[in-house]
Amino acid sequence: IKDVLVVGYGSQKTKEHAVSISSRSRDRLILGGTTSYLGKAIQGGASGVQVQQSDFSPGVSLAITIRGGNSINTTNAPLYVVDGFITDNGNLINPNDIADIQILKDASAAAIYGSRGGNGVVLITTKKGTPGRVSIDADVSHGTQYLTYKPALVNGEQYTAIQNATATEDGNPPPFPSSFPVTNTNWYDVSTQNASVENRSISVSSNDKNSKLYVSGNYLKQNGVLKHTGYERYSVRIGAEKNLNDRIKIG
């Protein structure tokens, strides 16, 4: 009952709020282990929110849909608001920088943000520093991706035999005479690989009576299972707040 939710341009106590909201705190975002994308962090953890990946190329973000598709001609992506600022790349923010997420799922979103909130709103609050001390946090992970299924393929001799038999049944001369050189290149093995995924994050934060500071850096490298494909991302984020007096705060 004492929880406070970020709602649009302000905040309310949970017991005073009557609209549909899904809330994910930092502790709940990492229950499934280290993740590189916001979509994966909330996948399966927010009712009414669908997270799908239609393209499995390295670096492709997951599509987030709230309460199903609402549009035929335009995107069904929600509106992202990070620390009160509307952004187009909220889905690419480093999950390690997130303090909590509030997802507005009904008409209240449109009431606050107009037509831009028609597909729902994802409100992201980033970290601002640990009270009373300077802290340094690091997150290092490494993983491997690989093909879970490879279809059985015919070899060169089997292929030429099938083609010759088919041509003979059709009354045509065999396309591969006995003098034809036969090779056995496995193109699946030649074009694919076990791909590594590296994720490195480090942050420094401080918080005293009148100021907050949070600085973070993230490096993500994802090699593709298909050779010569991959994704590499560098990101740096600085969040700061300063209380000049009882009435003025700069962020």
Coordinates of C-alpha atoms in Angstrom, one line a residue:
I1 CA 0.0 0.0 0.0
K2 CA 2.9 2.3 0.7
D3 CA 4.5 1.8 -2.8
V4 CA 4.7 4.9 -5.0
L5 CA 4.1 4.6 -8.7
V6 CA 5.5 7.0 -11.4
V7 CA 2.4 8.1 -13.4
G8 CA 2.9 10.5 -16.3
Y9 CA 4.4 13.7 -15.0
G10 CA 4.1 12.9 -11.3
S11 CA 3.6 10.1 -8.8
Q12 CA 0.8 8.6 -6.8
K13 CA 0.5 6.1 -4.0
T14 CA -0.6 2.6 -5.1
K15 CA -3.8 2.7 -3.1
E16 CA -4.9 6.0 -4.7
H17 CA -4.3 4.7 -8.3
A18 CA -7.1 2.8 -10.1
V19 CA -5.8 2.4 -13.7
S20 CA -4.1 -0.6 -15.2
I21 CA -0.3 -0.6 -14.5
S22 CA 2.4 -3.2 -14.5
S23 CA 5.4 -2.5 -12.4
R24 CA 8.8 -4.0 -12.5
S25 CA 11.5 -3.1 -10.1
R26 CA 15.2 -3.5 -10.6
D27 CA 15.3 -6.7 -8.5
R28 CA 12.6 -8.3 -10.7
L29 CA 14.2 -7.2 -13.9
I30 CA 17.2 -9.5 -13.3
L31 CA 15.4 -12.5 -12.0
G32 CA 16.2 -14.4 -15.2
G33 CA 19.9 -13.5 -15.1
T34 CA 21.9 -10.9 -17.0
T35 CA 20.1 -9.5 -20.1
S36 CA 21.1 -7.0 -22.8
Y37 CA 17.7 -5.6 -23.8
L38 CA 14.8 -4.1 -22.1
G39 CA 12.3 -6.4 -23.9
K40 CA 14.0 -9.5 -22.6
A41 CA 14.0 -8.1 -19.1
I42 CA 10.2 -7.8 -19.0
Q43 CA 9.4 -10.7 -21.2
G44 CA 6.9 -12.9 -19.4
G45 CA 6.8 -10.7 -16.3
A46 CA 4.1 -8.2 -17.1
S47 CA 0.4 -9.1 -17.7
G48 CA -1.0 -7.8 -21.0
V49 CA 2.4 -7.1 -22.4
Q50 CA 3.6 -9.2 -25.3
V51 CA 7.3 -9.4 -26.2
Q52 CA 8.2 -11.0 -29.5
Q53 CA 11.3 -11.4 -31.6
S54 CA 10.4 -11.8 -35.3
D55 CA 14.0 -11.3 -36.5
F56 CA 16.8 -13.2 -34.9
S57 CA 19.7 -11.2 -36.4
P58 CA 22.2 -9.9 -33.9
G59 CA 21.3 -6.6 -32.3
V60 CA 17.6 -6.7 -33.2
S61 CA 15.4 -5.4 -30.4
L62 CA 12.3 -7.3 -29.3
A63 CA 8.9 -5.9 -30.3
I64 CA 6.8 -4.9 -27.3
T65 CA 3.0 -4.8 -27.7
I66 CA 0.7 -3.7 -24.9
R67 CA -2.9 -5.2 -24.9
G68 CA -2.5 -6.5 -28.5
G69 CA -2.3 -4.6 -31.8
N70 CA -4.2 -1.3 -32.0
S71 CA -3.2 -0.1 -35.4
I72 CA -3.3 -1.5 -39.0
N73 CA -1.3 1.1 -40.9
T74 CA 1.2 2.2 -38.3
T75 CA 3.4 0.7 -35.6
N76 CA 2.0 -0.9 -32.5
A77 CA 5.1 0.0 -30.4
P78 CA 4.4 1.8 -27.1
L79 CA 5.7 5.2 -26.2
Y80 CA 8.9 5.3 -24.1
V81 CA 9.4 7.9 -21.5
V82 CA 12.8 7.9 -19.7
D83 CA 13.0 10.1 -16.6
G84 CA 10.1 12.2 -17.9
F85 CA 11.6 12.6 -21.4
I86 CA 9.9 11.0 -24.4
T87 CA 12.4 9.0 -26.5
D88 CA 12.4 6.9 -29.6
N89 CA 15.1 4.4 -28.4
G90 CA 13.8 3.5 -25.0
N91 CA 13.9 -0.2 -26.0
L92 CA 17.7 0.1 -26.4
I93 CA 18.5 1.4 -23.0
N94 CA 20.9 -0.7 -20.9
P95 CA 18.8 -2.7 -18.4
N96 CA 21.6 -2.2 -15.8
D97 CA 20.8 1.5 -15.8
I98 CA 17.1 1.0 -14.9
A99 CA 15.7 1.5 -11.4
D100 CA 12.1 0.5 -12.2
I101 CA 9.6 0.4 -15.0
Q102 CA 5.9 1.3 -15.0
I103 CA 3.8 0.2 -17.9
L104 CA 0.5 2.2 -18.5
K105 CA -1.9 -0.1 -20.3
D106 CA -5.3 1.7 -20.6
A107 CA -7.0 5.0 -21.4
S108 CA -5.0 6.9 -18.8
A109 CA -2.0 6.7 -21.1
A110 CA -3.8 8.5 -23.8
A111 CA -5.2 11.0 -21.3
I112 CA -1.7 12.0 -20.3
Y113 CA 0.2 11.7 -23.5
G114 CA -2.5 12.1 -26.2
S115 CA -2.5 9.9 -29.3
R116 CA 1.2 9.0 -28.8
G117 CA 0.2 7.0 -25.8
G118 CA -2.5 5.0 -27.7
N119 CA -0.4 1.9 -27.8
G120 CA 0.5 2.2 -24.1
V121 CA 3.4 3.9 -22.4
V122 CA 6.6 2.4 -20.9
L123 CA 7.8 4.7 -18.1
I124 CA 11.5 4.1 -17.3
T125 CA 13.1 5.6 -14.2
T126 CA 16.9 5.3 -14.3
K127 CA 19.3 5.0 -11.3
K128 CA 20.4 8.2 -9.6
G129 CA 22.9 7.1 -7.0
T130 CA 23.1 5.1 -3.8
P131 CA 22.2 7.1 -0.7
G132 CA 25.0 8.0 1.7
R133 CA 28.0 6.5 -0.2
V134 CA 30.0 6.2 -3.3
S135 CA 29.5 2.8 -5.0
I136 CA 31.1 1.0 -8.0
D137 CA 29.2 -1.8 -9.6
A138 CA 30.3 -4.1 -12.4
D139 CA 28.5 -6.7 -14.5
V140 CA 30.4 -9.1 -16.7
S141 CA 28.8 -11.9 -18.6
H142 CA 29.7 -14.2 -21.5
G143 CA 27.6 -16.6 -23.5
T144 CA 27.5 -18.7 -26.6
Q145 CA 24.8 -19.1 -29.2
Y146 CA 24.6 -22.0 -31.7
L147 CA 22.3 -23.7 -34.1
T148 CA 20.0 -26.1 -32.3
Y149 CA 19.0 -27.9 -35.5
K150 CA 20.7 -28.6 -38.7
P151 CA 18.8 -30.5 -41.4
A152 CA 20.2 -33.7 -42.9
L153 CA 21.8 -33.1 -46.3
V154 CA 22.7 -35.4 -49.2
N155 CA 26.4 -35.5 -50.1
G156 CA 27.7 -35.0 -53.6
E157 CA 27.5 -38.6 -54.8
Q158 CA 23.9 -38.9 -53.6
Y159 CA 22.9 -35.6 -55.3
T160 CA 24.4 -36.5 -58.6
A161 CA 22.8 -40.0 -58.5
I162 CA 19.3 -38.5 -57.8
Q163 CA 19.7 -35.9 -60.6
N164 CA 20.9 -38.6 -63.1
A165 CA 18.0 -41.0 -62.1
T166 CA 15.4 -38.2 -62.5
A167 CA 16.8 -37.3 -65.9
T168 CA 16.7 -40.9 -67.0
E169 CA 13.1 -41.3 -66.0
D170 CA 12.2 -38.2 -68.0
G171 CA 14.1 -39.5 -71.1
N172 CA 16.9 -37.0 -70.8
P173 CA 20.6 -37.6 -70.8
P174 CA 22.2 -37.6 -67.3
P175 CA 23.5 -34.1 -66.4
F176 CA 26.4 -35.6 -64.4
P177 CA 28.4 -38.1 -66.3
S178 CA 30.8 -40.5 -64.5
S179 CA 33.7 -38.2 -65.4
F180 CA 32.1 -35.3 -63.6
P181 CA 34.2 -34.3 -60.4
V182 CA 32.0 -34.6 -57.3
T183 CA 32.7 -32.5 -54.2
N184 CA 31.2 -32.8 -50.7
T185 CA 31.2 -29.3 -49.2
N186 CA 28.9 -29.0 -46.2
W187 CA 27.7 -25.4 -46.6
Y188 CA 26.0 -25.3 -43.2
D189 CA 29.4 -25.9 -41.5
V190 CA 31.2 -23.5 -43.8
S191 CA 28.7 -20.6 -43.3
T192 CA 27.8 -21.0 -39.6
Q193 CA 29.6 -20.9 -36.3
N194 CA 29.2 -21.0 -32.5
A195 CA 28.8 -17.3 -31.8
S196 CA 29.9 -15.6 -28.6
V197 CA 28.0 -12.9 -26.7
E198 CA 29.9 -10.5 -24.5
N199 CA 28.3 -8.0 -22.1
R200 CA 30.3 -5.6 -20.0
S201 CA 28.9 -2.9 -17.7
I202 CA 30.3 -0.7 -15.0
S203 CA 28.8 2.2 -13.1
V204 CA 29.8 4.7 -10.4
S205 CA 27.2 6.4 -8.2
S206 CA 27.1 8.8 -5.3
N207 CA 24.3 10.4 -3.3
D208 CA 24.4 13.0 -0.6
K209 CA 21.9 15.4 0.9
N210 CA 21.9 17.9 -2.0
S211 CA 23.1 16.0 -5.0
K212 CA 22.9 12.6 -6.9
L213 CA 25.2 11.3 -9.5
Y214 CA 25.2 8.2 -11.6
V215 CA 27.7 7.4 -14.5
S216 CA 27.6 4.1 -16.4
G217 CA 29.2 2.6 -19.4
N218 CA 28.2 -0.6 -21.3
Y219 CA 29.8 -2.6 -24.1
L220 CA 27.8 -5.3 -25.9
K221 CA 29.2 -7.5 -28.7
Q222 CA 27.1 -10.2 -30.2
N223 CA 28.6 -12.3 -33.0
G224 CA 26.1 -13.9 -35.4
V225 CA 25.6 -17.7 -35.8
L226 CA 25.8 -16.9 -39.6
K227 CA 29.4 -15.9 -40.2
H228 CA 30.3 -12.3 -41.0
T229 CA 27.3 -11.0 -39.1
G230 CA 27.2 -9.4 -35.7
Y231 CA 26.3 -6.4 -33.5
E232 CA 28.4 -4.1 -31.4
R233 CA 27.1 -1.4 -29.1
Y234 CA 28.8 1.1 -26.9
S235 CA 26.7 3.2 -24.5
V236 CA 27.4 5.8 -21.8
R237 CA 24.9 7.4 -19.5
I238 CA 25.1 10.2 -17.0
G239 CA 22.3 11.0 -14.6
A240 CA 22.6 13.8 -12.1
E241 CA 20.4 15.8 -9.8
K242 CA 21.2 18.9 -7.7
N243 CA 19.0 20.6 -5.1
L244 CA 19.8 24.3 -5.2
N245 CA 17.3 25.0 -2.4
D246 CA 14.0 23.8 -1.1
R247 CA 12.1 24.8 -4.2
I248 CA 14.6 24.4 -7.1
K249 CA 16.1 21.1 -8.3
I250 CA 18.2 20.7 -11.4
G251 CA 18.4 17.3 -13.2

